[in-house]
């Protein structure tokens, strides 16, 4: 199950996504390169106008993004 929420609040775009982490023998470890690239792109496109928080704990993965006008 993937939970996705997005909307506008006081001229700020807010996006949240969360899913459970299922570990099994076929799980490929992540290098984290994707998140690094996203952070770089956000800094180029929305300097000082965005917040990106990534949580990976308690068998869940959550991403919170807000972009202000």
CSV table of C-alpha atoms in Angstrom, one decimal:
chain,number,residue,atom,x,y,z
A,1,UNK,CA,0.0,0.0,0.0
A,2,UNK,CA,1.3,3.5,-0.9
A,3,UNK,CA,-0.3,6.5,0.7
A,4,UNK,CA,-0.1,9.7,-1.4
A,5,UNK,CA,-1.4,13.1,-0.3
A,6,UNK,CA,-1.0,16.5,-2.0
A,7,UNK,CA,-2.5,19.8,-2.0
A,8,UNK,CA,-2.2,23.6,-1.7
A,9,UNK,CA,-2.1,25.3,1.6
A,10,UNK,CA,-1.5,29.1,1.9
A,11,UNK,CA,0.2,29.2,-1.6
A,12,UNK,CA,2.5,26.3,-0.6
A,13,UNK,CA,2.4,23.0,-2.5
A,14,UNK,CA,2.6,20.1,-0.1
A,15,UNK,CA,3.3,16.5,-1.1
A,16,UNK,CA,3.5,13.4,1.2
A,17,UNK,CA,4.1,9.8,0.2
A,18,UNK,CA,4.5,6.8,2.6
A,19,UNK,CA,4.8,3.1,2.2
A,20,UNK,CA,5.8,0.1,4.3
A,21,UNK,CA,9.2,-1.4,3.8
A,22,UNK,CA,9.0,-5.1,3.1
A,23,UNK,CA,12.3,-6.9,3.5
A,24,UNK,CA,12.9,-10.2,1.8
A,25,UNK,CA,15.8,-12.1,0.2
A,26,UNK,CA,15.2,-10.3,-3.1
A,27,UNK,CA,15.4,-6.8,-1.7
A,28,UNK,CA,18.2,-4.8,-3.4
A,29,UNK,CA,19.9,-2.3,-1.1
A,30,UNK,CA,19.5,1.3,-2.1
A,31,UNK,CA,22.5,3.5,-2.9
A,32,UNK,CA,20.5,6.6,-2.1
A,33,UNK,CA,21.6,8.2,-5.4
A,34,UNK,CA,18.0,9.0,-6.3
A,35,UNK,CA,17.4,11.1,-3.2
A,36,UNK,CA,20.7,12.9,-3.7
A,37,UNK,CA,19.7,13.8,-7.3
A,38,UNK,CA,16.2,15.0,-6.2
A,39,UNK,CA,17.8,17.2,-3.6
A,40,UNK,CA,20.1,18.8,-6.2
A,41,UNK,CA,17.4,19.4,-8.7
A,42,UNK,CA,15.1,21.0,-6.0
A,43,UNK,CA,18.0,23.3,-5.0
A,44,UNK,CA,18.5,24.3,-8.7
A,45,UNK,CA,14.8,24.9,-9.5
A,46,UNK,CA,13.4,26.1,-6.1
A,47,UNK,CA,16.4,27.6,-4.1
A,48,UNK,CA,15.3,28.5,-0.6
A,49,UNK,CA,11.7,27.8,-1.5
A,50,UNK,CA,11.4,24.1,-0.7
A,51,UNK,CA,11.7,21.6,2.2
A,52,UNK,CA,12.3,17.9,1.6
A,53,UNK,CA,12.3,15.5,4.5
A,54,UNK,CA,12.9,11.7,4.0
A,55,UNK,CA,12.3,9.3,6.9
A,56,UNK,CA,13.2,5.6,6.7
A,57,UNK,CA,12.5,4.0,10.0
A,58,UNK,CA,10.2,1.5,11.8
A,59,UNK,CA,9.7,-0.5,8.6
A,60,UNK,CA,8.2,2.6,6.8
A,61,UNK,CA,9.5,5.0,4.2
A,62,UNK,CA,8.1,8.6,4.1
A,63,UNK,CA,8.8,11.6,2.0
A,64,UNK,CA,7.5,15.1,2.8
A,65,UNK,CA,8.0,17.9,0.2
A,66,UNK,CA,6.7,21.5,0.4
A,67,UNK,CA,7.4,24.1,-2.2
A,68,UNK,CA,6.4,27.8,-1.5
A,69,UNK,CA,5.6,30.4,-4.0
